[in-house]
């Protein structure tokens, strides 16, 4: 598959995502666009070049907000470079500004927070210093077609870790195009490499495709994001990276839950069990995703069952698990488990109206906030909104409004779609139950202004 067909494939995957979300068959969409269903199939499979006019009509029919038409330009290299900020525009920029990554986010060695070196695995290796980050201009956007050496791969690994860490403190939206470009370039390198090097480069491509998909999703561009996640899953499968497959399936499940597609969320949780291979930390992620799925179904008993299975598995972690998944241990691990439980409890309380469950959601959310690393400000906003929503589900209006009041100015510009979706659900709940209350009207006025 050449570069152009790879672009068609990405657009086709996004089209399929939005068509299924709209509940349409290929034939039904074809009727609305004036196309035979076989042509829709070719578009979705990436075997036919998508025309901008057709995509614009599909955007209107499927309610994508123009995402499909935008993909025809956002996937061009000129757009990648133009959106890359200092990294693309100025190869002599100070290291602290290259790629908008702070030296504080730059890892000194691997493994780092569970991320292993794509070349040396978990054996440990030093990484280039932040001052060497300017070389990314040459490695990523240079005209040289030579395969990257080990130092260049280490550089890409360090930059990936730094960007991933930055995602936790804010979404580096200007880097989406660059991540997409790195993913494609690494896949192109892999096509010309020997088997061993190709595996390393495809894993790098999968990691960057995953990052690109995550950034698109967090920005609300779920169709494009799911297309990138699908590609990441394919490259991860070829490269044999179970870690990437687990991470990608978790994000796919997140999208399904955001769209209230309970069946799809359950399917992704089942897929997680399929790729876990009996490993402890992947099994924890599978159990957590099953718990979240049962929460959306309003099944509190099954939700608790899978959370307890996740906790019991964490208790059996050995040294390898702690090296591969340190974010599931200690305070951060407790935060992630309590976050899943609080989300499920709040959802069950909202479905059933049970105030006892809502009070349990309050306690679990407070626990998650208490163990949340300070660097994860967007996640703090999300948990705070969830806490306020849990108070609302418990019928405690004053506590709900007092909890959310300090962060109201940050909500409109919050970098994560999860924050905005949590707030939309919370606000809708307030309006339905207390729409005529003076303090709720005051909140609406603050949001308008």
XYZ file of C-alpha atoms in Angstrom:
449
model
C 0.000 0.000 0.000
C 1.550 3.326 -1.054
C 1.301 6.585 0.888
C -1.714 7.827 -1.069
C -3.666 4.604 -0.530
C -2.759 4.725 3.166
C -4.440 8.141 3.311
C -7.509 6.778 1.530
C -7.610 3.960 4.066
C -7.576 6.378 7.008
C -10.434 8.403 5.524
C -12.362 5.202 4.769
C -12.047 4.013 8.367
C -13.342 7.363 9.602
C -16.275 7.191 7.163
C -17.140 3.698 8.408
C -16.983 4.889 12.046
C -19.391 7.768 11.425
C -21.734 5.658 9.271
C -22.045 3.020 11.973
C -22.487 5.693 14.623
C -25.399 7.069 12.568
C -26.929 3.570 12.397
C -26.824 3.427 8.593
C -25.935 0.554 6.300
C -23.676 1.105 3.309
C -26.745 0.927 1.062
C -28.638 3.520 3.120
C -25.709 5.915 3.104
C -25.245 5.328 -0.618
C -28.896 6.222 -1.265
C -28.491 9.522 0.604
C -25.291 10.383 -1.244
C -26.419 9.171 -4.662
C -23.893 6.314 -4.706
C -24.260 2.563 -5.112
C -23.454 0.638 -1.925
C -20.480 -0.995 -3.655
C -18.917 2.450 -4.070
C -19.389 3.164 -0.375
C -17.685 -0.145 0.345
C -14.716 0.842 -1.836
C -14.453 4.200 -0.070
C -14.459 2.550 3.341
C -11.883 -0.053 2.259
C -9.566 2.630 0.914
C -9.603 1.187 -2.622
C -11.137 4.311 -4.158
C -9.957 7.896 -3.878
C -12.463 9.908 -1.818
C -13.654 13.136 -3.437
C -13.956 16.224 -1.272
C -17.478 16.932 -2.543
C -18.642 13.443 -1.570
C -17.057 13.757 1.864
C -18.715 17.126 2.431
C -22.100 15.575 1.660
C -21.277 12.670 3.971
C -20.349 15.169 6.685
C -23.811 16.734 6.408
C -25.647 13.395 6.334
C -23.679 11.873 9.216
C -23.340 15.010 11.342
C -19.557 14.867 11.647
C -19.011 18.604 11.946
C -16.966 18.602 8.735
C -14.382 16.108 9.967
C -14.291 13.905 6.839
C -13.690 16.786 4.440
C -10.993 18.180 6.722
C -9.132 14.872 6.573
C -8.375 15.373 2.886
C -6.187 18.338 3.781
C -5.012 17.491 7.297
C -3.278 14.363 5.991
C -1.050 16.264 3.554
C 2.568 16.777 4.470
C 2.285 20.524 4.011
C -0.369 20.583 6.705
C 1.762 18.386 8.981
C 4.713 20.740 8.687
C 2.561 23.843 9.003
C 0.989 22.499 12.182
C 4.242 21.400 13.740
C 5.115 24.735 15.314
C 8.775 25.321 16.140
C 9.733 21.746 15.351
C 9.013 22.175 11.651
C 9.631 25.872 11.269
C 12.982 26.408 12.944
C 15.581 23.678 13.243
C 17.788 26.006 15.306
C 15.126 26.597 17.944
C 16.155 26.108 21.578
C 15.734 22.535 22.752
C 13.154 23.579 25.322
C 10.797 24.771 22.596
C 11.338 22.116 19.942
C 8.063 20.283 19.565
C 6.689 22.336 22.473
C 8.132 19.756 24.872
C 9.605 20.859 28.188
C 12.932 19.346 29.281
C 11.141 18.344 32.476
C 9.083 15.869 30.385
C 12.139 14.448 28.611
C 13.210 11.006 29.956
C 16.891 10.370 30.716
C 16.649 6.640 30.139
C 14.301 3.780 29.347
C 12.262 2.083 30.588
C 10.354 5.141 31.779
C 6.972 4.782 33.475
C 6.553 1.375 31.833
C 7.637 2.438 28.355
C 10.405 0.142 27.108
C 13.057 0.923 24.538
C 11.856 -0.298 21.110
C 15.405 -1.553 20.428
C 16.621 -2.896 23.780
C 13.380 -3.657 25.598
C 13.468 -3.486 29.401
C 17.220 -4.036 29.670
C 17.759 -0.309 30.161
C 19.445 2.284 27.955
C 20.356 5.960 28.081
C 18.554 8.435 25.834
C 19.754 11.538 23.982
C 19.679 14.743 26.018
C 16.919 17.323 25.453
C 19.492 19.464 23.649
C 19.569 16.828 20.905
C 15.841 17.229 20.256
C 16.573 19.698 17.461
C 17.777 16.700 15.444
C 14.125 15.665 15.169
C 13.854 18.227 12.371
C 16.385 16.226 10.343
C 15.112 12.765 11.336
C 11.426 13.427 10.836
C 11.182 16.031 8.083
C 14.551 15.710 6.320
C 14.821 14.539 2.745
C 17.317 11.818 3.651
C 15.755 8.420 2.926
C 18.320 6.414 4.875
C 16.930 4.216 7.614
C 17.263 5.765 11.104
C 20.087 4.455 13.242
C 19.774 3.426 16.894
C 20.434 6.992 18.098
C 17.624 8.306 15.895
C 15.224 5.630 17.163
C 16.176 6.535 20.737
C 15.447 10.161 19.879
C 11.994 9.268 18.577
C 11.370 7.160 21.688
C 12.355 9.997 24.009
C 10.147 12.455 22.152
C 7.224 10.012 22.239
C 7.566 9.592 26.008
C 7.792 13.368 26.480
C 4.686 14.029 24.373
C 2.748 11.265 26.121
C 3.608 12.777 29.488
C 2.564 16.182 28.230
C -0.827 14.763 27.266
C -1.457 14.195 30.965
C -0.906 17.848 31.800
C -2.567 19.292 28.683
C -3.286 18.295 25.098
C -0.464 19.390 22.735
C -2.894 19.827 19.836
C -0.254 21.513 17.664
C 1.636 18.196 17.648
C -1.154 16.030 16.218
C 0.021 16.445 12.643
C 3.623 15.751 13.600
C 2.672 12.526 15.403
C 0.764 11.429 12.312
C 3.726 12.203 10.091
C 6.151 10.283 12.323
C 3.795 7.285 12.291
C 3.697 7.203 8.500
C 7.395 7.838 8.108
C 8.289 5.039 10.533
C 5.990 2.647 8.638
C 7.668 3.692 5.397
C 11.091 2.990 6.890
C 9.863 -0.423 8.065
C 8.898 -1.388 4.525
C 12.572 -1.102 3.479
C 14.200 -2.639 6.560
C 15.236 -6.147 7.497
C 12.814 -8.191 9.619
C 14.292 -7.267 13.014
C 14.572 -3.550 12.250
C 11.140 -3.557 10.625
C 9.600 -4.821 13.876
C 11.239 -1.995 15.819
C 10.096 0.630 13.317
C 6.548 -0.747 13.096
C 6.289 -0.633 16.869
C 7.416 3.008 16.715
C 4.825 3.637 13.986
C 2.144 1.973 16.118
C 3.042 4.064 19.160
C 2.904 7.326 17.246
C -0.325 6.303 15.494
C -1.793 5.575 18.921
C -0.673 8.984 20.150
C -2.147 10.642 17.053
C -5.439 8.843 17.570
C -5.569 9.745 21.251
C -4.925 13.410 20.504
C -7.658 13.462 17.863
C -10.124 11.809 20.236
C -9.308 14.136 23.131
C -9.918 17.048 20.766
C -13.358 15.638 19.917
C -12.428 14.319 16.442
C -13.474 10.767 17.176
C -13.809 9.561 13.586
C -10.256 10.536 12.670
C -9.048 9.316 16.039
C -10.611 5.877 15.631
C -9.086 5.578 12.158
C -5.647 6.197 13.649
C -6.281 3.746 16.477
C -7.309 1.105 13.974
C -4.048 1.644 12.086
C -2.076 1.534 15.337
C -3.687 -1.799 16.170
C -2.667 -3.222 12.788
C 0.945 -2.100 13.106
C 1.091 -3.306 16.712
C -0.159 -6.725 15.601
C 2.567 -7.023 12.961
C 5.274 -5.783 15.324
C 4.101 -8.091 18.105
C 3.668 -5.285 20.648
C 1.128 -6.445 23.215
C 1.608 -3.218 25.190
C 0.463 -1.050 22.287
C -2.474 -3.362 21.527
C -3.698 -3.165 25.114
C -3.370 0.626 25.197
C -5.149 1.062 21.860
C -8.060 -1.203 22.819
C -8.474 0.747 26.069
C -8.811 3.990 24.106
C -11.238 2.374 21.669
C -13.331 1.350 24.652
C -13.182 4.940 25.931
C -14.629 6.218 22.648
C -17.406 3.633 22.776
C -18.315 4.738 26.309
C -18.226 8.414 25.342
C -20.728 7.606 22.622
C -22.797 5.434 25.004
C -22.252 2.401 22.750
C -22.377 -0.236 25.473
C -22.143 -3.222 23.115
C -19.006 -1.869 21.428
C -17.433 -1.075 24.808
C -18.059 -4.663 25.917
C -16.567 -5.992 22.687
C -13.369 -4.004 23.239
C -13.168 -5.299 26.820
C -13.485 -8.856 25.509
C -10.774 -8.123 22.942
C -8.516 -6.963 25.779
C -8.827 -10.355 27.417
C -7.968 -11.917 24.081
C -4.660 -10.039 23.759
C -3.698 -10.203 27.438
C -2.187 -13.651 27.008
C -2.758 -14.310 30.683
C -0.481 -11.422 31.664
C -1.419 -9.815 34.956
C -1.343 -6.119 34.109
C -3.169 -6.517 30.751
C -5.783 -8.582 32.605
C -6.238 -5.687 35.052
C -6.988 -3.343 32.152
C -9.472 -5.871 30.751
C -11.230 -6.190 34.120
C -11.410 -2.400 34.528
C -12.920 -2.006 31.070
C -15.481 -4.713 31.793
C -16.370 -2.950 35.039
C -16.929 0.310 33.170
C -19.107 -1.469 30.613
C -21.285 -3.010 33.314
C -21.552 0.401 34.942
C -23.051 1.800 31.747
C -25.555 -1.040 31.792
C -26.513 -0.168 35.364
C -25.250 -3.530 36.657
C -23.556 -2.553 39.936
C -22.957 -6.125 41.101
C -20.982 -7.090 37.994
C -19.157 -3.769 38.067
C -17.955 -4.413 41.613
C -17.092 -8.010 40.732
C -14.672 -6.948 37.995
C -13.158 -4.136 40.068
C -12.416 -6.608 42.852
C -10.855 -8.997 40.320
C -8.665 -6.121 39.110
C -7.590 -5.319 42.686
C -6.856 -8.969 43.420
C -4.716 -9.224 40.283
C -2.747 -6.084 41.207
C -2.073 -7.617 44.612
C -0.313 -10.498 42.816
C 1.955 -8.225 40.748
C 5.558 -9.369 40.571
C 8.646 -7.338 39.661
C 8.012 -7.673 35.917
C 4.466 -6.326 36.252
C 5.699 -3.380 38.307
C 8.331 -2.592 35.663
C 5.941 -2.940 32.729
C 2.968 -1.160 34.344
C 4.177 1.118 37.173
C 1.133 3.317 36.590
C -0.998 0.503 38.044
C 0.958 0.423 41.310
C 1.194 2.704 44.322
C -0.845 5.914 44.521
C -1.276 6.200 40.762
C -2.555 2.648 40.526
C -5.060 3.284 43.285
C -6.149 6.465 41.489
C -6.830 4.546 38.267
C -8.827 1.805 39.998
C -10.860 4.266 42.074
C -11.427 6.358 38.948
C -12.947 3.375 37.145
C -15.065 2.488 40.174
C -16.226 6.083 40.692
C -17.217 6.386 37.037
C -19.222 3.177 37.174
C -20.862 4.049 40.512
C -21.854 7.512 39.319
C -23.288 6.069 36.092
C -25.279 3.430 37.975
C -26.579 6.086 40.377
C -27.659 8.268 37.453
C -29.484 5.338 35.827
C -31.162 3.939 38.944
C -31.601 7.101 41.028
C -30.171 5.226 44.023
C -28.747 7.833 46.440
C -26.775 5.206 48.387
C -24.811 4.336 45.240
C -24.323 8.060 44.594
C -22.786 8.485 48.053
C -20.424 5.588 47.313
C -19.490 7.364 44.064
C -18.691 10.513 46.065
C -16.325 8.615 48.355
C -14.639 6.774 45.485
C -14.164 9.983 43.444
C -12.682 11.777 46.451
C -10.273 8.865 46.868
C -9.257 9.095 43.195
C -8.641 12.848 43.519
C -6.573 12.337 46.666
C -4.202 9.982 44.819
C -4.089 11.948 41.554
C -0.589 13.137 40.506
C -0.418 16.930 40.434
C 0.818 16.940 36.832
C -2.563 15.649 35.596
C -4.521 18.904 35.725
C -7.041 18.009 32.968
C -7.812 14.761 34.780
C -8.297 16.752 37.991
C -10.926 18.836 36.184
C -12.644 15.673 34.975
C -12.698 14.114 38.454
C -13.950 17.351 40.024
C -16.876 17.481 37.598
C -17.577 13.819 38.335
C -17.570 14.557 42.065
C -20.040 17.400 41.550
C -22.201 15.100 39.408
C -22.121 12.434 42.114
C -23.358 15.027 44.615
C -26.148 15.904 42.177
C -27.105 12.232 41.858
C -27.254 12.097 45.672
C -29.642 15.071 45.660
C -27.080 17.443 47.246
C -27.399 20.525 45.026
C -25.418 22.912 47.238
C -22.465 20.528 47.466
C -22.566 19.917 43.711
C -22.454 23.618 42.865
C -19.808 24.411 45.495
C -17.603 21.634 44.095
C -17.787 22.732 40.480
C -17.765 26.498 41.054
C -13.956 27.001 41.289
C -13.253 25.271 37.967
C -16.059 26.813 35.870
C -13.666 29.260 34.113
C -11.514 26.318 32.917
C -14.316 24.180 31.479
C -14.865 25.899 28.084
C -11.186 25.595 27.158
C -10.521 22.232 28.839
C -8.153 20.270 26.564
C -9.843 16.881 27.011
C -13.180 15.908 25.493
C -13.756 13.730 28.564
C -13.901 16.864 30.727
C -16.455 18.529 28.473
C -18.579 15.367 28.160
C -18.631 14.902 31.951
C -19.686 18.516 32.371
C -22.410 18.260 29.714
C -23.932 15.263 31.497
C -23.670 17.022 34.860
C -25.252 20.220 33.547
C -28.077 18.284 31.880
C -28.787 16.527 35.176
C -28.909 19.837 37.047
C -31.256 21.346 34.470
C -33.662 18.398 34.527
C -33.911 18.293 38.311
C -33.362 21.885 39.412
C -33.805 23.955 36.253
C -35.849 26.606 38.036
C -33.505 26.987 40.994
C -31.857 30.405 41.290
C -28.349 29.004 41.733
C -28.708 26.795 38.652
C -29.878 29.811 36.654
C -26.836 31.705 37.955
C -24.609 28.878 36.745
C -26.202 29.046 33.292
C -25.543 32.781 33.194
C -21.875 32.245 34.097
C -21.549 29.697 31.312
C -23.087 32.064 28.779
C -20.776 34.903 29.680
